[in-house]
Coordinates of C-alpha atoms and ligand atoms in Angstrom, one line a residue:
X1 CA 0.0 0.0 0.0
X2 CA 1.4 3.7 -0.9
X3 CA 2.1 6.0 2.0
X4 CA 2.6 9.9 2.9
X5 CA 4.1 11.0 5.9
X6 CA 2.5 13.4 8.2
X7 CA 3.8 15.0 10.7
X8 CA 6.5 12.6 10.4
X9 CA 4.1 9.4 10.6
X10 CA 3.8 6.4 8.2
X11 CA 0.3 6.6 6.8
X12 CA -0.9 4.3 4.3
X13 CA -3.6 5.0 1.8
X14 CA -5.6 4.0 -0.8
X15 CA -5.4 5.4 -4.4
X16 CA -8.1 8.4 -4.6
X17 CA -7.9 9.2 -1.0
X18 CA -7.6 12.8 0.3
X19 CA -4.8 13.4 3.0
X20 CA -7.2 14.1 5.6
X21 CA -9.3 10.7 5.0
X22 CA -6.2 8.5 4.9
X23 CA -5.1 9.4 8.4
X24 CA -8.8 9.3 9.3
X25 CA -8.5 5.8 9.2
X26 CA -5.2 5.7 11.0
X27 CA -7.3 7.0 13.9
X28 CA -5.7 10.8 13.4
X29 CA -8.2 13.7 13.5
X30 CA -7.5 16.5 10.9
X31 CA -9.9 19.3 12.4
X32 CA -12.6 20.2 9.8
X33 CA -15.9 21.0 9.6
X34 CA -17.1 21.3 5.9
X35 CA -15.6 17.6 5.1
X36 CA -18.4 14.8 5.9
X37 CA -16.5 11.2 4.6
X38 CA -19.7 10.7 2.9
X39 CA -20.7 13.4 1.3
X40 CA -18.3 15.3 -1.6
X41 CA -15.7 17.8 -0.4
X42 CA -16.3 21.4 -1.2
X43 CA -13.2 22.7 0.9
X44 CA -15.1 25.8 2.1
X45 CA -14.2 26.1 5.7
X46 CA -10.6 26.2 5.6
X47 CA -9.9 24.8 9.1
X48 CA -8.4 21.5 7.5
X49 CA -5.4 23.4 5.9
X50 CA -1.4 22.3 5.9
X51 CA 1.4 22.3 4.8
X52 CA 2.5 20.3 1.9
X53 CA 6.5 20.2 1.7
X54 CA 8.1 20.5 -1.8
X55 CA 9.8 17.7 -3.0
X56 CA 13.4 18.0 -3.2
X57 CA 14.3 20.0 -6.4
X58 CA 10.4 21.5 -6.5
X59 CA 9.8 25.7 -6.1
X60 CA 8.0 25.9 -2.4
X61 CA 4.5 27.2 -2.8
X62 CA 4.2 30.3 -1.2
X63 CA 1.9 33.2 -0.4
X64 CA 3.5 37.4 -0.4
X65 CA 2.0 38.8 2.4
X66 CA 2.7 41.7 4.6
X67 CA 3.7 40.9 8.2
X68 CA 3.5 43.8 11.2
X69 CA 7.4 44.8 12.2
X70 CA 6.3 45.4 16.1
X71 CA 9.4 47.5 16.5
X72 CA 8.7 49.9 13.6
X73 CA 4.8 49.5 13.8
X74 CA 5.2 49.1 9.9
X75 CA 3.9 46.3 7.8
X76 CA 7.0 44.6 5.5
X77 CA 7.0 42.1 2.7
X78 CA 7.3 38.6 3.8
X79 CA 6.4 35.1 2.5
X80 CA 4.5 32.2 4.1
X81 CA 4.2 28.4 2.7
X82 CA 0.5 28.1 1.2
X83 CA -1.2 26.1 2.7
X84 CA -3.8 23.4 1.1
X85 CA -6.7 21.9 2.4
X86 CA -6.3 18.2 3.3
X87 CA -10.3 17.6 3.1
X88 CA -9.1 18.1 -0.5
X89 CA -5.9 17.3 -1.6
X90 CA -5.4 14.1 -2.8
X91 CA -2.9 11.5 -0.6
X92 CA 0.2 10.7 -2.8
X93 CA 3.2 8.4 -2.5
X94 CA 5.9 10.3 -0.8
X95 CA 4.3 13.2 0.5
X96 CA 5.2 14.9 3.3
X97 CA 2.7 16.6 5.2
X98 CA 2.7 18.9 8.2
X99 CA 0.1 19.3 10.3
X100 CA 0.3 20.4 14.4
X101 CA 3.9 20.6 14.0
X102 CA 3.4 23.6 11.3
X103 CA 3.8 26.9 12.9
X104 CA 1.6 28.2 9.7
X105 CA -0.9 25.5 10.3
X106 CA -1.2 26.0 13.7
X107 CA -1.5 29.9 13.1
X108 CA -4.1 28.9 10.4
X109 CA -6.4 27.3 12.6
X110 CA -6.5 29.7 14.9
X111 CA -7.8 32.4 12.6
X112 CA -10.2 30.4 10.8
X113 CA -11.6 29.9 14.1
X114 CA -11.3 33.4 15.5
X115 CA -13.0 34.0 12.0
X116 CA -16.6 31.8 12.7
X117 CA -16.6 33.1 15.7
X118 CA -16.9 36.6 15.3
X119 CA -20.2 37.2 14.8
X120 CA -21.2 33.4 16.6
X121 CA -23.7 34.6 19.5
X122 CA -23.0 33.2 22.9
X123 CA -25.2 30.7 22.6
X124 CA -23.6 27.3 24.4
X125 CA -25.8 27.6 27.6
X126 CA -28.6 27.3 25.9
X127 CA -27.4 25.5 22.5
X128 CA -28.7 21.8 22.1
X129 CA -24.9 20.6 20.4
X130 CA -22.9 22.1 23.4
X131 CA -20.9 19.4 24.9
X132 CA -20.7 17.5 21.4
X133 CA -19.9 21.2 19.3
X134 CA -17.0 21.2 16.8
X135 CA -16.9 25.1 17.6
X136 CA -16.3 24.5 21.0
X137 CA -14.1 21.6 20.9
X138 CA -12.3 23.2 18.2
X139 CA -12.0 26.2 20.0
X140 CA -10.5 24.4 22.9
X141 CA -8.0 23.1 20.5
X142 CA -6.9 25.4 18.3
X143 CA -8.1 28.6 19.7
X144 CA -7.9 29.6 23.1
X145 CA -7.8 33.8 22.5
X146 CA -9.6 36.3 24.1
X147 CA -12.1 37.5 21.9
X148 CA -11.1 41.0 19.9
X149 CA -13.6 42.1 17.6
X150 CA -16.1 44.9 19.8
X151 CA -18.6 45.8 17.3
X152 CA -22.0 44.5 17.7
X153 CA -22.2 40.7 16.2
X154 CA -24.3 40.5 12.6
X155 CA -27.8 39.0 13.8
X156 CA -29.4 36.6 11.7
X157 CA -32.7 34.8 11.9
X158 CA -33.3 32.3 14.9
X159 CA -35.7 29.7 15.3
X160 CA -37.0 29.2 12.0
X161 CA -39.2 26.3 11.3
X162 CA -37.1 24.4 7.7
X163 CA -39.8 21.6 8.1
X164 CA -42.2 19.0 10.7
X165 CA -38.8 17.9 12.0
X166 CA -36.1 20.8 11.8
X167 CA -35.7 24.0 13.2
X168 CA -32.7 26.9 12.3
X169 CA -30.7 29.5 13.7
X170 CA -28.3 31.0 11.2
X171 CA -26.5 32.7 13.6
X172 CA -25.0 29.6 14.8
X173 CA -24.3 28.6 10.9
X174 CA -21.0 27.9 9.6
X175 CA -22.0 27.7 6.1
X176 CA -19.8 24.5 6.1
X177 CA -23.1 23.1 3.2
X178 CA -23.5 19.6 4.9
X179 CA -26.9 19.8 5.2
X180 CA -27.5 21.2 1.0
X181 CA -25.2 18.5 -0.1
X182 CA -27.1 15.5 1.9
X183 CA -29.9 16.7 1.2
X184 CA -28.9 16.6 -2.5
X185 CA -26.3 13.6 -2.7
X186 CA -27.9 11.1 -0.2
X187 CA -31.6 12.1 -0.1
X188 CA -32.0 13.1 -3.5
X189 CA -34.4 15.6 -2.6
X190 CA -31.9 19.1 -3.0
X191 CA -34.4 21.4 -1.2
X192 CA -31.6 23.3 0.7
X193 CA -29.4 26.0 -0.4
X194 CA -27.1 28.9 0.4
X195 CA -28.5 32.4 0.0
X196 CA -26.8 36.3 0.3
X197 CA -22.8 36.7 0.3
X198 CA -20.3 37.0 2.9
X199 CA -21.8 37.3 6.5
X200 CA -25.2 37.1 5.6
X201 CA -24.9 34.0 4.4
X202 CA -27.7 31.4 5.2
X203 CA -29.2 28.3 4.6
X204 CA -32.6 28.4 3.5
X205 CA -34.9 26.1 2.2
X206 CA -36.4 25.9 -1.7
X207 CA -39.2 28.4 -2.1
X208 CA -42.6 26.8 -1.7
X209 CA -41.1 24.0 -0.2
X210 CA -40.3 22.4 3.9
X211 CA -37.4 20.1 4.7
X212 CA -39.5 17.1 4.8
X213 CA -39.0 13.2 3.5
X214 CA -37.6 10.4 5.0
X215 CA -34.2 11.8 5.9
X216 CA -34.3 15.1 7.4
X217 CA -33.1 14.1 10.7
X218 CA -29.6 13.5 9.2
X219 CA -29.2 17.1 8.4
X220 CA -29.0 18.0 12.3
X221 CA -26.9 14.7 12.5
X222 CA -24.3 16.1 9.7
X223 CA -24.9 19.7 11.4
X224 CA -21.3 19.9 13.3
X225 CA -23.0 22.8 15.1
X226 CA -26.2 23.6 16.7
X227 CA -27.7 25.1 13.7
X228 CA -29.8 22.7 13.1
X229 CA -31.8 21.3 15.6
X230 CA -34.4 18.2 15.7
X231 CA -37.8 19.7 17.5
X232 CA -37.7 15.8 18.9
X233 CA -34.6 16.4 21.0
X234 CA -34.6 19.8 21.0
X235 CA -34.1 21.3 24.6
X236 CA -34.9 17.7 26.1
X237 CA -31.4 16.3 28.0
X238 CA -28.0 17.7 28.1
X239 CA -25.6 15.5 25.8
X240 CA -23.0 15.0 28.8
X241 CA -25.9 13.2 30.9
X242 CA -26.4 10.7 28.5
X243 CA -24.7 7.7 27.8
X244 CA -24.2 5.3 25.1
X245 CA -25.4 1.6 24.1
X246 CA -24.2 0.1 20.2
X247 CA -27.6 -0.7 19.0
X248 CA -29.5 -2.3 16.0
X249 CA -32.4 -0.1 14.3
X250 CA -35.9 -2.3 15.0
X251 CA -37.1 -0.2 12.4
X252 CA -36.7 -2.3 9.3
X253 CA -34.3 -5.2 8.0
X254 CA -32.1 -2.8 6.8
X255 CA -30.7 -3.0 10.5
X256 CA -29.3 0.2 10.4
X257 CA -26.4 0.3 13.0
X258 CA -27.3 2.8 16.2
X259 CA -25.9 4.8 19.2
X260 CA -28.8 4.2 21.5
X261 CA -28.5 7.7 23.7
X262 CA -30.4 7.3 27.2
X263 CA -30.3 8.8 30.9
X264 CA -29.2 6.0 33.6
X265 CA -31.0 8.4 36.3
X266 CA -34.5 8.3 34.5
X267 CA -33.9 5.0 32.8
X268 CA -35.1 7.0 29.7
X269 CA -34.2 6.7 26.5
X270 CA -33.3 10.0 24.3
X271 CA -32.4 9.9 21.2
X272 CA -31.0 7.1 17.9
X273 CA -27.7 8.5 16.3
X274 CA -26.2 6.1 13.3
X275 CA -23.5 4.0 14.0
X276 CA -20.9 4.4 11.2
X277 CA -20.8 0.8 9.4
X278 CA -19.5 0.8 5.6
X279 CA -21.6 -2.3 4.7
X280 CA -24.9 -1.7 6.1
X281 CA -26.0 2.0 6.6
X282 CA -22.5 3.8 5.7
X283 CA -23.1 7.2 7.9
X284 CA -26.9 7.8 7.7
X285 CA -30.3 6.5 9.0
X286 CA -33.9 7.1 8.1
X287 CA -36.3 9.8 10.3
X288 CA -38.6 6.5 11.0
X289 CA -35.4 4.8 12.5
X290 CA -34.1 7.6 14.2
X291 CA -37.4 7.8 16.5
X292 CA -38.2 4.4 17.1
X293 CA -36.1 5.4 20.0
X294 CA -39.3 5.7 21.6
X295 CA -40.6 2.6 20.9
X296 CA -38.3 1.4 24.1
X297 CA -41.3 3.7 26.6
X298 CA -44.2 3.5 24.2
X299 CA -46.9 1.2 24.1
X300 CA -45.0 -1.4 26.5
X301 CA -46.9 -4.3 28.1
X302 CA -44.9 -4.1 31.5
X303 CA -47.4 -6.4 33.7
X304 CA -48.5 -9.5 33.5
X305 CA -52.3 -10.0 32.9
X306 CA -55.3 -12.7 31.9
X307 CA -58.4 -12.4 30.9
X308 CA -58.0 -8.2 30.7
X309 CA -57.1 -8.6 34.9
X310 CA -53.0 -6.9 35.9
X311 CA -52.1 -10.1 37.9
X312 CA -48.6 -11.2 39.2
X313 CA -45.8 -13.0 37.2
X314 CA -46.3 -15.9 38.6
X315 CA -49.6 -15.9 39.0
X316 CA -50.0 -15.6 35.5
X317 CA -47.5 -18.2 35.1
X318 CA -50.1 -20.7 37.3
X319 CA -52.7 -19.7 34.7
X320 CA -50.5 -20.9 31.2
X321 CA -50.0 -24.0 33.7
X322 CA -54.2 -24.9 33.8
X323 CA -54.9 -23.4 30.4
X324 CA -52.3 -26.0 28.8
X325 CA -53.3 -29.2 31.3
X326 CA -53.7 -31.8 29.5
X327 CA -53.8 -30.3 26.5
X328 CA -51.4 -32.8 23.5
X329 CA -48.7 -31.3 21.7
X330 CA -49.8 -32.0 18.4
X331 CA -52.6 -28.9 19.0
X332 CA -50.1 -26.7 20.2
X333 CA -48.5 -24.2 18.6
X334 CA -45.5 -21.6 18.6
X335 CA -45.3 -18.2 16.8
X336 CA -42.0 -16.6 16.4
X337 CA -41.7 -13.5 15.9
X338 CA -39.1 -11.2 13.3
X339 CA -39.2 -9.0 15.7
X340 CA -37.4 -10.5 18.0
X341 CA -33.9 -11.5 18.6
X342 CA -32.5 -14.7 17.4
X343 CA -32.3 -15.8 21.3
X344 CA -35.5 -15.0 22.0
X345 CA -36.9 -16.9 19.0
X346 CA -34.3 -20.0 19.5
X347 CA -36.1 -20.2 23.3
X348 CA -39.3 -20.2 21.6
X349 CA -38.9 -22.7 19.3
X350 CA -37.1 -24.9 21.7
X351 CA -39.8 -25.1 23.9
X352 CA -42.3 -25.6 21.6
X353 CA -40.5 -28.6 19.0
X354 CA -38.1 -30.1 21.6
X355 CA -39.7 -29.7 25.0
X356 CA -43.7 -29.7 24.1
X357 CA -42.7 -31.8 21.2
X358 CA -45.2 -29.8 18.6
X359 CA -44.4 -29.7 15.0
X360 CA -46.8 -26.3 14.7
X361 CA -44.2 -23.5 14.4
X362 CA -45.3 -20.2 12.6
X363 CA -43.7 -16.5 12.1
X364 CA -45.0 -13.3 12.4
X365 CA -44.0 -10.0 12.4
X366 CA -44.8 -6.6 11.5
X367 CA -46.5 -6.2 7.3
X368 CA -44.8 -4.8 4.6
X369 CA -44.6 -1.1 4.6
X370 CA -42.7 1.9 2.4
X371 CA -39.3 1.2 0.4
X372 CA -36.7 2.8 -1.1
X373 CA -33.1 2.5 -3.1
X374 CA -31.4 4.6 -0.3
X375 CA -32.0 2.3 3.1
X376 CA -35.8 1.4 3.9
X377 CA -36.6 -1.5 3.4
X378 CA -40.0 -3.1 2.6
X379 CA -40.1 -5.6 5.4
X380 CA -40.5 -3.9 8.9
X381 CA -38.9 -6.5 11.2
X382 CA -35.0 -6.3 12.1
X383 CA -35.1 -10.4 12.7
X384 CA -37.1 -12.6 9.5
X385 CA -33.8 -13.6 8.1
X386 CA -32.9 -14.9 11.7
X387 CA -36.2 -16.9 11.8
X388 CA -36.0 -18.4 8.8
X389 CA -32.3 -19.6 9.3
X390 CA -33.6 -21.0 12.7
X391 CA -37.0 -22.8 11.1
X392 CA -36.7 -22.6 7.6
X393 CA -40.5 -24.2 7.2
X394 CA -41.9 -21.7 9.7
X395 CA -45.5 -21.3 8.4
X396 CA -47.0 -17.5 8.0
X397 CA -49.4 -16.4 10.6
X398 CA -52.7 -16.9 8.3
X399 CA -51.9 -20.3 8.0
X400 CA -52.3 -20.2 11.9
X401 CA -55.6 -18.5 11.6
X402 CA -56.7 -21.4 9.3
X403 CA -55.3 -24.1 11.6
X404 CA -57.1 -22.7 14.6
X405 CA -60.3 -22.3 12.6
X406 CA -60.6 -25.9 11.4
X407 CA -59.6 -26.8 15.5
X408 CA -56.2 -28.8 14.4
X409 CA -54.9 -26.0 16.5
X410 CA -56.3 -25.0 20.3
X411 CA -53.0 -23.4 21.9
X412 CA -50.5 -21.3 21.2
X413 CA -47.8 -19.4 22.8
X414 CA -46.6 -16.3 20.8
X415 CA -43.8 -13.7 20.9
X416 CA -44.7 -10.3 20.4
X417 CA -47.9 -8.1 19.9
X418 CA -47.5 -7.4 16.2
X419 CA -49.1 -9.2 13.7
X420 CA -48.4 -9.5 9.9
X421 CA -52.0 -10.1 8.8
X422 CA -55.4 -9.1 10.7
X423 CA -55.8 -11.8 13.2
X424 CA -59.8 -11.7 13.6
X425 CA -60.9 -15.2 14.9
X426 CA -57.5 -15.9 16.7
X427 CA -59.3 -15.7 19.8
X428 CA -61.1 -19.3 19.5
X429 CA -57.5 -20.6 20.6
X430 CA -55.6 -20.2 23.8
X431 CA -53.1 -18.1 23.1
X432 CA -50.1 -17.1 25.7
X433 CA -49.0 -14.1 24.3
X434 CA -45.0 -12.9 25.6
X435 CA -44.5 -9.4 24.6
X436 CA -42.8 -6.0 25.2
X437 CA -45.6 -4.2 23.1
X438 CA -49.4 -4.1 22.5
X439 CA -50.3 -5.2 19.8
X440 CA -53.4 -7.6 17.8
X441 CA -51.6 -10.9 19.8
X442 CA -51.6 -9.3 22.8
X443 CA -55.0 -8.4 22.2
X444 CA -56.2 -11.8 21.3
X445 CA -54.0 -13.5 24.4
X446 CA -55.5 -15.2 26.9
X447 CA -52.6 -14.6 29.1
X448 CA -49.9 -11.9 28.4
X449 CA -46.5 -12.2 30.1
X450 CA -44.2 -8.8 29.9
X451 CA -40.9 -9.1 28.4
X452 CA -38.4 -6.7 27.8
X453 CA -37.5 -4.6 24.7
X454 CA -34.6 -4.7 23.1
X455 CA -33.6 -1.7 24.5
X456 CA -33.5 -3.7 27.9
X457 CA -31.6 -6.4 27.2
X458 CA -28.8 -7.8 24.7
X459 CA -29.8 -9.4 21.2
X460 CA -28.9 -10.7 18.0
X461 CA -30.4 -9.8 14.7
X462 CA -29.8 -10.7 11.1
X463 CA -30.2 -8.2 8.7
X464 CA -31.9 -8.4 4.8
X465 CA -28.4 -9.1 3.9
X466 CA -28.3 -11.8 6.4
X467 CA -25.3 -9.8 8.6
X468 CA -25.8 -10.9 12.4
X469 CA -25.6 -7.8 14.4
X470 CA -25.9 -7.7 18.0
X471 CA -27.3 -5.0 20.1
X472 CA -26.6 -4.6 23.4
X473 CA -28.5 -3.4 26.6
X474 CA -28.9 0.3 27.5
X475 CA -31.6 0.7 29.8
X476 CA -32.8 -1.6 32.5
X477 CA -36.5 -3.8 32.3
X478 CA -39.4 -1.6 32.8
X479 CA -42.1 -3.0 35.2
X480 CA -42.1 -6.7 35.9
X481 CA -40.8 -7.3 32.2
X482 CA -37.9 -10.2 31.5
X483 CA -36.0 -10.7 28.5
X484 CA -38.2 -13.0 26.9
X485 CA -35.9 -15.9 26.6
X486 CA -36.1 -15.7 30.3
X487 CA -40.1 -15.6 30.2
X488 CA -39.9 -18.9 27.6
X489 CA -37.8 -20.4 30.5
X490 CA -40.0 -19.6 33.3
X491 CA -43.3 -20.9 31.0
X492 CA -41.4 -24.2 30.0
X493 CA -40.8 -25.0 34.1
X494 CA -44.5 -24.0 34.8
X495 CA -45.3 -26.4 31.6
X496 CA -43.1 -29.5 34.0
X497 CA -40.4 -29.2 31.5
X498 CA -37.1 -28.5 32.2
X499 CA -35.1 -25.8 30.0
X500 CA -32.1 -26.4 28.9
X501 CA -31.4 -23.0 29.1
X502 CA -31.2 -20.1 32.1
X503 CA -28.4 -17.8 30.8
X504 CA -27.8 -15.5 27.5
X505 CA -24.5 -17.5 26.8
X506 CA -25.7 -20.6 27.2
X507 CA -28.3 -19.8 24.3
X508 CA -25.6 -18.1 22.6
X509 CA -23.1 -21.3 22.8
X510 CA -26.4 -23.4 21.7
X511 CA -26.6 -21.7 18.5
X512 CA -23.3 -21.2 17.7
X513 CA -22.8 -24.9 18.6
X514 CA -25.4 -26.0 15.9
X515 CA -29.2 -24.3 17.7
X516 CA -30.8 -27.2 18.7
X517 CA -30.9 -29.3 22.1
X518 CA -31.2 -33.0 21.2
X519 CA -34.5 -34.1 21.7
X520 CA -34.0 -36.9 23.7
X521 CA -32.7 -34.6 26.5
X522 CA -36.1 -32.7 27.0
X523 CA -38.5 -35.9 25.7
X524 CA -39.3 -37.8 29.7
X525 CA -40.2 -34.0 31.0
X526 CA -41.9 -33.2 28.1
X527 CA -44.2 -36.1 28.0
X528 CA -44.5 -36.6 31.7
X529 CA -45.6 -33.2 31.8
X530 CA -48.2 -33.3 29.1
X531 CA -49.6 -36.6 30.3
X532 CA -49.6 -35.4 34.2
X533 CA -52.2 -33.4 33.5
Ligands
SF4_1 S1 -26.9 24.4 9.1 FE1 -25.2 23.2 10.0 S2 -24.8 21.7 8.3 FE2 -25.9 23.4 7.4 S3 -24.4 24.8 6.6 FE3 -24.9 25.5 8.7 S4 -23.4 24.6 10.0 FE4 -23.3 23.5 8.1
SF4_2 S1 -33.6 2.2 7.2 FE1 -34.6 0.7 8.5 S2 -33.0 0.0 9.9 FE2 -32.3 1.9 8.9 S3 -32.9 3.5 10.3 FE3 -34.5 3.3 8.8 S4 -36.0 1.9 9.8 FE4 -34.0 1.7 10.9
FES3 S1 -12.7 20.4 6.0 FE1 -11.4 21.0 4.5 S2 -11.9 23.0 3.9 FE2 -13.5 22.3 5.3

């Protein structure tokens, strides 16, 4: 691989790469703000520059200028290297770059800084991005002067509404054009543009439209200030509060990867941030993602109930235990849900072929919703491709319907409340119903057992492009909910059975190990059970 040098280190790149991405991926921070690695590179902000060293034999590049004699007071001829932006520049063998060690680059920073600062109001106390602000961090960096200019700042418009999502202050613009080139390279929908010259610069939006679509919460994400602010986290936490769980969208099987942001003192969760991953959702994720955040708080099942009554876990447990007495494992069935993790689902189906010894296994999920060629997908369930690796015959929820209706099916036990087709007549079975939302199975349940979302606990999903990716567990179980590999644990002992299961790992070894428990192991508990009563 070719390499540069900068600041006297190796770095390696790959044809086509500009200085400042090759030592991106060497972990080194160029400061910028204009340059986005996925967007283009209009090298407008200036705060990437250094110093390219000639080759030996080449002229230097340099700049006349006139430089302030302190003694004399007077300003005299000098020269200074020219400096080149690195957001820019392409990387080539050989070069030799300085950055931090360059008195001129160091100098340049500074000024560019001092520069979109002048008119920047003193906003931070008050500013959504403080604590996670290029401008400030930069500033801590690379600027550290007391502030000169005295005139009255240039005011600009604050607050103004871009769209249903988005709000602006152009005073706290940088006019780096991250948002008007997303808007145009990754959403396709180029609805944002610059207006005026100089300090009046601003973004503004296409007349007689709004910043609307399916992707206007990456503008504030891309924002490396707090111009742009989302009205959903707007004013809500302060960013230093908050802390971090690697997390899988729910949204859709694009499985967009996710910084799950949530408070540990309100167990609350705040706000979905992509997760840079090259192969699955690069740097972006859809407005739909982004919120399903909420989806962790919203229309959660976090009590166990029967028959419409709140009752305790394990009384609820007692009443799976009488509804299935007696009842033969041929008339039994499981659901599995895409929506769930490949655990949860492996639990599920162990109990219900290995343990009850049922050969009734169907799928369900959330239906079919809006596509596109950027990253929605069509199915709205993080997990199908996990299900059908782990029961490749699973049978779709209708032919459950028709099963039950013709009485070949009485009992079921299901995961999760969403369903992929209208469930009307459902209710002539039994159904246990383990869930962390409401949904047409919980409604149709006999019994509903709470279990946690995915949010609460760790989980493996595969994606449409059948990539496992594993989220982990931010914020702790809401009400008496359990992860519901747990729950399928707790229903196979009340069933008699014994699970061959009681930690995460040991499911995880399971399926890594091959996914099923022999038979034979669960068969005297299963059939003692079943017969007992
Ligand atoms: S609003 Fe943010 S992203 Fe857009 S130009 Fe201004 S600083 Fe850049
Ligand atoms: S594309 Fe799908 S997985 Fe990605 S953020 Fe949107 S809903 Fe989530
Ligand atoms: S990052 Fe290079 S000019 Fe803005």
């Amino acid at each position: 691989m070719p390499t540069f040098k900068l600041d006297g280190k190796t770095i390696p790149f790959e044809p086509g790469d500009s200085i400042i991405k090759a030592a991106e991926r060497q972990g080194i921070e160029i400061p910028h703000y204009c340059w986005h690695p996925g967007l283009s590179a209009p090298a407008n902000c200036r705060m990437c520059l250094v110093e390219i060293l000639p080759k030996p034999g080449q002229r230097p590049i340099s700049l006349d200028i006139l430089e302030l004699d302190k003694e004399s007071g007077e300003y005299k001829p000098a020269q200074k290297p020219k400096l080149q932006p690195a957001c820019y520049v392409p990387a080539a063998e050989g070069m030799e770059v300085l950055g931090d060690t360059s008195e001129s680059v160091r100098k340049a920073r500074h000024d560019v800084q001092e520069f979109l600062l002048l008119n920047h109001p003193v906003d931070c106390p008050i500013c959504d991005q403080s604590g996670e602000c290029k401008l400030q961090d930069y500033w801590l960096e690379h600027g550290r002067y007391q502030k000169r200019m005295r005139d009255e700042p240039v005011h600009k418009p604050k607050a103004v509404v871009f769209g249903p999502t988005i709000v602006y202050d152009a005073e706290r613009c940088v006019m780096c054009t991250r948002c008007i080139r997303f808007m145009e390279e990754v959403a396709k929908d180029p609805v944002l543009d610059m207006r005026e010259r100089g300090n009046l610069n601003e973004i503004a939006v296409a007349p007689g439209r709004q910043l609307e679509g399916h992707y206007t919460f990456m503008t504030e994400h891309v924002c490396p200030v707090g111009a742009l602010t989302t009205k959903d986290f707007r004013f809500k936490a302060r960013v230093w509060f908050l802390r971090t769980a690697s997390s899988v969208c729910q949204g859709c099987a694009t499985g967009c990867n996710a910084h799950l942001d949530y408070d540990p003192r309100y167990n609350k969760a705040y706000r979905y941030r992509p997760r840079d991953n090259e192969k699955v959702n690069k740097y972006w994720m859809c407005d739909e993602g982004m919120l399903s955040y909420k989806d962790a708080h919203e229309n959660r099942v976090v009590e166990a109930r029967a028959g419409g009554e709140a009752l305790s876990f394990a009384a609820a447990l007692e009443k799976v235990r009488s509804l299935f007495a007696g009842v033969a494992p041929q008339s039994v069935a499981v659901v599995l849900s895409a929506r769930y993790s490949i655990e949860d689902n492996w639990a599920l189906r162990e109990l219900g072929t290995v343990l009850l010894g049922s050969k009734n296994v169907y799928v369900t999920g959330r239906p079919d919703g809006y596509e596109d060629a950027i990253l929605i997908h069509r199915d709205k369930n993080p997990n199908t491709k996990g299900v059908q690796q782990l029961v490749p015959g699973a049978k779709p929820l209708n032919a459950l319907l028709d099963d039950v209706k013709a009485a070949r099916v009485t009992h079921a036990i299901a995961l999760g409340g969403a369903a992929s087709v209208d469930v009307e007549g459902l209710e002539a079975a039994k159904v246990v119903s383990i869930a962390a939302h409401e949904g047409p199975l919980t409604k149709a349940a006999a019994v509903v057992l709470p279990a946690t979302s995915w949010a609460e606990h760790s989980g493996t999903y595969v994606n449409a492009k059948g990539m496992r990716q594993t989220a982990e567990k931010a914020l702790e179980p809401q009400g008496a909910s359990q992860p519901a590999w747990k729950v399928v644990a707790e229903v196979a002992t009340a069933l008699g059975y014994e699970p061959s299961w009681s930690k995460l790992r040991e499911i995880r070894q399971k399926i890594a190990g091959g996914g099923t428990t022999p038979a034979t192991a669960a068969a005297p508990a299963a059939a003692g059970s079943a017969s007992a009563e």
